[in-house]
Amino acid sequence: MSNFIPKAWAHLQDDILPRDAVIAIDGPAGSGKSTTAKALAKRFDLLYIDTGAMYRALTLAALQASVDCTNEEVLVGLASKAHLELKTGRGEIAVFWDGKDVSAAIRAPEVDAMVSLVASHPEVRTIMVRHQQILGRRGGVVMEGRDIGSVVFPLATSKVFLHASLEARVDRRFKQNQQRGHEISRDDLTEDLAIRDKKDSERATSPLAISPDAHVIDSSHMSLEQQNDACALACLVNPALDLELDTDYAKSRPTIPFKYRLPFTFFHAVSRFFGMKEYNSAGKAVPSGCIVACNHVSLWDPPLVGSTFRRYKINTLAKESLFKIPVLGSFLFYIDGIPIKRKSFDKDAFAEASKSLLEGNNLLIFPEGTRRAIGHPGPVRNGLGILVQATRAPMVPIFLRGTHGRKPLGSDLSPLESNYGPVIRWHGLEALLEEFDRKVVSRRIADLCLAVFEEMQDRSYQRTPQTDFEKDLGARQLKKVAAREKIVFGR
Ligand code: DC
């Protein structure tokens, strides 16, 4: 590998990217994504997938069939019937639509002009996103697009948001078009790119947006080499930090704080008794100072997820009313619970939780704020974003399944699982705060957390398909959840 690895990490060299890494590169048209994504694929020996090419191929097919590009239904018909193939090697891509090579035709200015409209239809996106997830789920890919980090692969190993000034992007596209033999003036290009930016960022479904955990890189004044190096380095940050955590962990023995040992041992035994399966944690502790964000379907969730924790002091944000129940209330205070009022913004609870996180403790929260229907996570409330902005604390998501307790826990009707996600670090937060107010940023964090839960749920269903029991119970719970929401949050 070349010389872009910082000295301190040099010993990690090739091992630094996991073999199943997913690198997500998002950004506006002309920001240099394709060039850099191809270069990264080569550098790290990964497969390159250009998702824009998929929307382009559909647009070309629609234009050739003289289909009205505002007609979602017809476009969905086209997308679901056609056989779209990306023959992707290490660094190059060929696109086939129903067996025909359309790699060159999809770059024509007529396609440029219509593709954003085609890509704005939610049903079209659902089909394309599914396709992209199938292509990338085995890992070992660099995927470029607009919504890869935020929607397609919210759990990507590394995310880069590459952007550049409109001027710089027009310049690059102009040269590219000249090489391809397309005649289009700078003025027309400027207008075209500005319109596309607007359409791509303002559409309702998965717009072009900075994911709060993406590295934001402005390439306006970078040479190609600098841009590639900056992106490569960004891709290495998370895996390198994770490796450091591993070595740190290996050096010290995991110890559960003394006062938690009795409840931990008890609930650990309970969860093992019911056959709780723990995925991806590899028996390790969550790093210190992290928010542990867990989906919520049952009152069993806190003790069951707690039984998988190790090592650090952990506070739990829990509804105030629980602390008033005799015995349970004292127990919650004993295990460092923090009571929170849910109807209004509870400043004191957030201040205490933030302080504790900054001291290096963990904080368990259920960011949906109340129990949700199984199989239907979310919405995630603004509290998570407030905590993240106050502390910059990384987040470890956990997706629980099978804890609902209607039927014997851990029975075949619903497997009992706690699925650990990776450490999510907020590399894109400062860039987002420069552009948006704190409320919008909190929303973005909440949206990412929900996308993460959904992705983890999807992966769990892939391993063990959703059972009929889970489907039925989830459908029945949906109604109750709506009623509970009104009581809990007053709307
Ligand atoms: O990256 P590109 O210029 O080839 O993308 C073409 C269009 O497709 C772009 O205007 C937006 C859309 N697109 C999208 O909406 N989502 C993606 N993941 C990729 C592209």
XYZ file of C-alpha atoms and ligand atoms in Angstrom:
511
model
C 0.000 0.000 0.000
C 1.247 3.506 -0.733
C 2.368 6.205 1.615
C -0.973 7.680 2.669
C -1.182 5.640 5.893
C -0.136 7.749 8.863
C 3.070 6.561 10.518
C 1.368 5.545 13.728
C -0.826 3.093 11.847
C 1.861 1.791 9.520
C 2.050 -1.512 11.401
C -1.578 -2.169 10.575
C -1.021 -1.915 6.805
C -3.203 -4.228 4.723
C -5.128 -5.680 7.642
C -6.744 -2.379 8.332
C -9.818 -2.733 6.111
C -11.942 -5.754 6.954
C -12.428 -8.045 3.934
C -16.177 -7.448 4.019
C -15.794 -3.647 4.196
C -18.460 -1.473 2.613
C -17.247 1.969 1.631
C -19.990 4.488 0.890
C -19.155 7.516 -1.239
C -21.909 10.096 -1.573
C -21.970 13.570 -3.037
C -23.445 15.828 -5.722
C -22.959 15.453 -9.468
C -19.460 16.301 -10.621
C -17.861 16.143 -7.182
C -15.412 13.467 -8.329
C -17.112 10.514 -6.654
C -16.744 8.141 -9.578
C -13.079 8.802 -10.137
C -12.299 8.478 -6.453
C -14.548 5.463 -5.898
C -12.787 3.641 -8.747
C -9.386 4.596 -7.354
C -10.352 3.357 -3.885
C -11.644 0.081 -5.296
C -8.272 -0.446 -6.917
C -6.301 0.618 -3.879
C -8.169 -1.581 -1.429
C -8.957 -4.402 -3.858
C -12.724 -3.996 -3.564
C -15.568 -4.141 -6.056
C -16.774 -0.822 -7.469
C -20.521 -0.228 -7.751
C -21.928 2.920 -9.375
C -25.558 3.294 -8.263
C -26.115 6.399 -10.416
C -25.587 4.140 -13.436
C -28.636 2.128 -12.360
C -30.913 5.201 -12.304
C -29.364 6.276 -15.606
C -30.057 2.914 -17.241
C -33.705 3.140 -16.207
C -33.915 6.714 -17.521
C -32.438 5.669 -20.857
C -34.919 2.797 -21.132
C -37.780 5.179 -20.321
C -36.615 7.687 -22.948
C -36.218 4.971 -25.571
C -39.711 3.667 -24.836
C -41.070 7.270 -24.907
C -42.363 6.874 -21.353
C -43.479 9.944 -19.424
C -40.835 10.268 -16.674
C -43.371 11.705 -14.230
C -45.362 8.462 -14.388
C -44.121 6.446 -11.421
C -46.251 3.401 -12.132
C -44.906 2.878 -15.640
C -41.324 3.449 -14.459
C -41.786 0.892 -11.690
C -43.093 -1.553 -14.303
C -40.013 -0.948 -16.430
C -37.642 -1.283 -13.461
C -39.150 -4.468 -12.129
C -39.415 -6.245 -15.480
C -36.024 -5.370 -16.896
C -32.855 -7.296 -16.275
C -30.308 -4.780 -15.068
C -26.758 -5.997 -14.743
C -23.679 -4.199 -13.546
C -20.586 -5.981 -14.719
C -18.221 -4.510 -12.316
C -14.563 -5.225 -12.149
C -11.914 -3.724 -9.976
C -12.112 -0.155 -11.152
C -14.392 -0.267 -14.215
C -18.072 -0.766 -14.745
C -20.207 -1.887 -17.680
C -23.989 -1.556 -17.554
C -26.304 -3.983 -19.334
C -30.042 -3.434 -19.710
C -31.851 -6.567 -20.898
C -28.555 -7.910 -22.125
C -27.611 -4.784 -24.112
C -24.480 -2.832 -23.228
C -25.681 0.719 -22.454
C -22.516 1.905 -20.662
C -21.915 4.786 -23.090
C -25.523 5.718 -23.863
C -26.436 6.338 -20.201
C -23.946 9.253 -20.094
C -25.742 11.255 -22.825
C -26.973 14.793 -21.957
C -30.637 13.732 -22.548
C -30.222 11.194 -19.749
C -28.493 13.804 -17.552
C -31.507 16.044 -17.950
C -34.121 13.480 -16.863
C -32.358 11.185 -14.411
C -33.049 13.228 -11.249
C -36.752 13.191 -12.001
C -36.724 9.424 -12.507
C -34.722 8.934 -9.307
C -37.167 11.040 -7.290
C -39.978 8.440 -7.340
C -40.136 6.575 -4.011
C -41.214 3.231 -5.520
C -38.436 3.393 -8.099
C -35.963 4.008 -5.280
C -37.279 1.069 -3.255
C -36.562 -1.291 -6.166
C -33.123 0.188 -6.832
C -32.096 0.282 -3.164
C -33.026 -3.412 -2.755
C -30.921 -4.232 -5.784
C -27.991 -2.232 -4.430
C -28.244 -3.905 -1.026
C -28.169 -7.343 -2.633
C -25.103 -6.323 -4.655
C -23.275 -4.977 -1.628
C -24.360 -7.094 1.348
C -21.590 -9.625 0.989
C -19.202 -6.731 1.449
C -15.919 -5.909 -0.142
C -17.376 -3.013 -2.130
C -16.994 0.673 -2.791
C -20.458 2.002 -3.611
C -21.053 5.512 -4.855
C -24.301 7.471 -5.072
C -26.419 9.976 -3.162
C -27.960 7.968 -0.337
C -25.524 5.106 0.205
C -24.410 6.140 3.694
C -27.821 7.342 4.813
C -30.208 4.746 3.326
C -28.615 1.887 1.365
C -25.824 1.014 3.818
C -26.336 2.963 7.050
C -23.900 0.501 8.655
C -21.154 1.017 6.067
C -17.639 0.532 7.405
C -16.592 3.978 6.155
C -18.559 6.851 4.705
C -17.298 9.761 2.666
C -19.344 12.740 1.536
C -17.427 14.322 -1.289
C -18.401 17.761 -2.467
C -16.984 20.682 -4.413
C -18.073 24.167 -5.437
C -20.462 24.448 -8.375
C -17.724 26.192 -10.375
C -15.235 23.365 -9.882
C -17.825 20.742 -10.728
C -18.899 22.507 -13.924
C -15.281 22.684 -14.958
C -14.786 18.963 -14.474
C -18.002 17.968 -16.258
C -17.159 20.278 -19.170
C -13.840 18.522 -19.730
C -15.449 15.102 -19.327
C -18.115 15.933 -21.904
C -15.495 17.190 -24.342
C -13.676 13.870 -24.041
C -16.907 11.961 -24.627
C -17.788 14.146 -27.610
C -20.922 15.705 -26.021
C -21.467 19.352 -27.018
C -22.832 21.382 -24.098
C -21.876 24.924 -23.100
C -20.560 25.907 -19.668
C -23.678 28.010 -19.011
C -25.995 25.132 -19.807
C -23.902 22.818 -17.679
C -24.027 25.239 -14.743
C -27.788 25.441 -15.000
C -28.130 21.688 -15.413
C -25.955 20.864 -12.392
C -27.655 23.480 -10.201
C -31.086 22.106 -11.078
C -29.938 18.537 -10.458
C -28.419 19.499 -7.082
C -31.687 21.079 -6.086
C -33.813 18.138 -7.222
C -31.498 15.569 -5.621
C -31.328 17.372 -2.275
C -34.941 18.451 -2.007
C -36.776 15.279 -2.975
C -38.846 13.735 -0.200
C -37.416 10.206 -0.379
C -33.783 9.670 0.573
C -32.436 13.023 -0.639
C -28.775 13.769 -1.155
C -27.664 14.493 2.392
C -24.593 14.339 4.581
C -24.859 11.377 6.927
C -23.827 12.590 10.405
C -21.140 9.904 10.565
C -19.639 10.629 7.123
C -16.266 12.253 6.545
C -17.018 15.427 4.633
C -14.348 16.296 2.077
C -14.384 19.416 -0.079
C -12.392 18.658 -3.214
C -12.761 22.106 -4.890
C -9.100 22.933 -4.528
C -7.597 19.465 -4.490
C -5.677 17.690 -7.200
C -7.004 14.274 -8.074
C -4.214 12.648 -6.116
C -4.934 14.741 -3.032
C -8.633 13.967 -3.297
C -7.998 10.229 -3.566
C -5.568 10.274 -0.661
C -7.906 12.294 1.547
C -10.751 9.858 0.849
C -8.556 6.787 1.351
C -7.417 8.127 4.687
C -11.017 8.815 5.723
C -11.901 5.209 4.846
C -9.206 3.959 7.184
C -10.166 5.962 10.254
C -12.948 3.737 11.633
C -11.237 0.394 11.018
C -8.018 1.791 12.522
C -9.820 3.075 15.617
C -11.602 -0.269 15.952
C -8.318 -2.118 15.783
C -6.892 0.143 18.472
C -9.919 -0.707 20.605
C -9.248 -4.384 20.020
C -5.652 -4.165 21.134
C -6.643 -2.035 24.101
C -9.268 -4.602 25.027
C -6.909 -7.533 24.703
C -4.551 -5.903 27.198
C -7.055 -5.512 29.981
C -9.352 -8.151 31.399
C -13.050 -7.314 31.218
C -14.341 -6.522 34.657
C -17.891 -5.689 35.541
C -18.076 -2.950 38.202
C -18.511 -4.603 41.591
C -21.936 -3.171 42.375
C -23.427 -4.517 39.111
C -22.122 -8.036 39.576
C -25.128 -9.505 41.332
C -27.830 -8.095 38.990
C -25.600 -8.779 35.984
C -25.051 -12.402 36.959
C -28.760 -12.872 37.598
C -29.966 -11.383 34.323
C -27.123 -12.969 32.389
C -28.302 -16.355 33.687
C -31.906 -15.474 32.767
C -30.984 -14.462 29.228
C -28.805 -17.544 28.742
C -31.598 -19.711 30.140
C -33.956 -18.381 27.468
C -31.318 -18.917 24.790
C -30.352 -15.314 24.070
C -27.973 -15.194 21.111
C -25.521 -12.346 20.982
C -24.328 -11.324 17.512
C -21.279 -9.265 16.552
C -20.212 -8.232 20.035
C -17.664 -11.060 20.120
C -18.077 -10.979 23.880
C -16.378 -7.576 24.079
C -17.317 -4.540 26.066
C -18.789 -1.436 24.509
C -15.957 1.144 24.557
C -16.058 3.692 27.342
C -17.955 6.956 26.842
C -20.397 5.535 24.282
C -24.133 5.930 23.945
C -25.683 2.487 23.705
C -28.830 2.970 21.628
C -31.255 0.093 21.734
C -34.587 -0.446 19.988
C -37.515 -0.927 22.362
C -40.320 -3.474 22.170
C -40.758 -4.769 25.710
C -40.211 -4.103 29.412
C -37.781 -7.014 29.280
C -35.428 -4.985 27.079
C -33.411 -3.132 29.743
C -32.468 -6.169 31.864
C -31.904 -8.410 28.855
C -29.705 -5.972 26.995
C -28.008 -5.047 30.289
C -27.046 -8.679 30.719
C -24.815 -8.379 27.655
C -22.837 -5.399 28.972
C -19.388 -5.696 30.446
C -16.857 -3.582 32.161
C -17.878 0.067 32.425
C -20.244 1.960 34.608
C -23.449 2.442 32.687
C -26.288 4.866 33.272
C -29.720 4.122 31.909
C -32.220 6.784 30.941
C -35.612 5.471 32.046
C -39.066 6.967 32.423
C -39.579 8.805 35.679
C -42.630 6.796 36.756
C -40.537 3.617 37.094
C -38.430 5.251 39.797
C -41.548 5.770 41.918
C -42.388 2.059 42.082
C -41.243 0.606 45.427
C -38.238 -1.745 45.228
C -37.924 -1.269 41.433
C -37.291 2.451 41.928
C -34.559 1.820 44.518
C -33.023 -0.812 42.253
C -32.971 1.612 39.313
C -31.209 4.246 41.415
C -28.777 1.575 42.626
C -27.793 0.638 39.068
C -27.291 4.331 38.204
C -30.548 4.899 36.349
C -31.396 8.478 35.414
C -35.116 9.360 35.568
C -36.442 11.308 32.592
C -39.737 13.148 32.060
C -40.926 12.374 28.557
C -43.667 14.929 27.922
C -41.361 17.920 27.725
C -37.637 18.470 27.272
C -36.082 17.308 30.559
C -33.044 19.561 30.836
C -31.769 18.106 34.110
C -31.891 14.510 32.893
C -30.010 15.411 29.712
C -27.429 17.417 31.680
C -26.785 14.515 34.052
C -26.586 11.996 31.203
C -24.191 14.217 29.218
C -21.957 14.776 32.222
C -21.716 11.067 32.870
C -20.898 10.293 29.228
C -18.163 12.914 29.243
C -16.712 11.267 32.337
C -16.289 8.117 30.221
C -19.283 6.127 31.400
C -21.686 4.416 29.010
C -25.268 5.492 28.649
C -28.064 3.110 27.701
C -30.954 4.800 25.967
C -34.003 3.688 24.042
C -34.057 6.465 21.456
C -37.569 5.661 20.232
C -38.720 6.982 23.626
C -41.312 4.282 24.175
C -42.036 0.692 23.172
C -42.757 0.217 19.474
C -44.476 -2.539 17.512
C -42.194 -5.461 16.751
C -40.974 -5.434 13.169
C -41.685 -1.685 12.901
C -38.901 0.277 14.613
C -39.049 4.053 14.929
C -39.551 6.906 14.743
C -36.485 7.910 16.744
C -37.002 11.015 18.853
C -34.825 14.102 19.103
C -33.234 13.217 22.474
C -30.486 11.144 20.845
C -29.425 14.074 18.652
C -29.419 16.429 21.631
C -27.103 14.091 23.546
C -24.829 13.597 20.567
C -24.526 17.330 19.991
C -23.831 17.969 23.668
C -21.171 15.284 24.022
C -20.031 14.062 20.549
C -20.199 10.638 22.221
C -19.971 7.762 19.719
C -22.945 5.437 19.508
C -23.158 1.673 19.611
C -26.535 0.530 18.267
C -28.117 -2.685 19.497
C -31.079 -4.345 17.866
C -33.078 -6.612 20.154
C -35.404 -9.263 18.813
C -37.766 -11.653 20.552
C -37.941 -9.869 23.903
C -41.673 -9.137 23.821
C -42.551 -11.768 26.406
C -46.050 -12.616 25.139
C -44.962 -16.146 24.500
C -42.146 -17.951 26.310
C -39.005 -15.948 25.676
C -36.635 -17.520 23.195
C -39.188 -19.952 21.756
C -39.230 -20.794 18.052
C -41.974 -18.223 17.608
C -39.476 -15.419 17.897
C -35.726 -15.905 18.325
C -34.183 -14.076 21.248
C -31.268 -12.013 19.943
C -29.180 -9.010 20.752
C -27.458 -7.750 17.631
C -24.549 -5.421 18.211
C -23.722 -2.776 15.635
C -20.364 -1.081 15.060
C -19.177 2.031 16.891
C -20.711 4.972 15.023
C -18.588 8.122 15.195
C -19.956 11.521 14.233
C -17.347 12.657 11.696
C -19.877 14.760 9.751
C -21.366 16.627 12.680
C -19.397 19.877 12.388
C -20.103 20.127 8.653
C -23.799 19.595 9.295
C -23.859 22.218 12.057
C -22.300 24.753 9.698
C -25.186 24.278 7.316
C -28.223 23.548 9.496
C -29.688 24.471 12.871
C -29.457 22.075 15.809
C -32.987 20.747 15.388
C -32.363 19.691 11.795
C -29.111 18.048 12.852
C -30.915 16.145 15.614
C -33.395 14.944 12.996
C -30.550 13.704 10.791
C -29.053 11.785 13.705
C -32.454 10.299 14.521
C -32.995 9.295 10.874
C -29.628 7.593 10.760
C -30.346 5.705 13.990
C -33.651 4.484 12.587
C -32.010 3.442 9.298
C -29.457 1.527 11.371
C -32.176 -0.304 13.348
C -33.951 -1.178 10.106
C -30.768 -2.469 8.543
C -30.008 -4.585 11.614
C -33.549 -5.934 11.617
C -33.214 -6.780 7.928
C -30.009 -8.657 8.569
C -31.565 -10.531 11.463
C -34.529 -11.530 9.235
C -32.077 -12.652 6.593
C -30.514 -15.016 9.100
C -33.803 -16.203 10.622
C -36.829 -15.130 8.592
C -39.543 -13.182 10.373
C -42.060 -15.686 11.769
C -45.843 -15.522 11.271
C -46.159 -14.962 15.009
C -43.908 -11.904 14.792
C -45.811 -10.538 11.780
C -49.217 -10.942 13.446
C -48.131 -9.545 16.788
C -46.412 -6.599 15.097
C -49.532 -5.755 13.087
C -51.718 -5.853 16.217
C -49.231 -3.783 18.214
C -49.131 -1.020 15.610
C -52.557 0.249 16.685
C -51.710 0.143 20.380
C -48.452 1.987 19.763
C -50.280 4.900 18.153
C -52.563 5.184 21.192
C -49.627 4.928 23.644
C -47.736 7.614 21.785
C -50.558 10.061 22.420
C -50.513 9.319 26.146
C -46.709 9.371 26.517
C -45.825 12.388 24.427
C -49.128 14.207 24.556
C -49.735 14.062 20.786
O -23.889 9.978 -10.005
P -24.676 10.229 -11.294
O -24.558 11.614 -11.811
O -24.399 9.196 -12.327
O -26.214 10.033 -10.841
C -27.271 10.219 -11.738
C -28.537 10.629 -11.000
O -29.063 9.537 -10.266
C -28.379 11.778 -10.021
O -28.914 12.969 -10.546
C -29.164 11.386 -8.818
C -29.539 9.967 -9.016
N -28.978 9.078 -7.970
C -29.715 8.909 -6.849
O -30.750 9.534 -6.684
N -29.289 8.038 -5.884
C -28.148 7.365 -6.024
N -27.763 6.508 -5.075
C -27.374 7.560 -7.189
C -27.800 8.438 -8.142
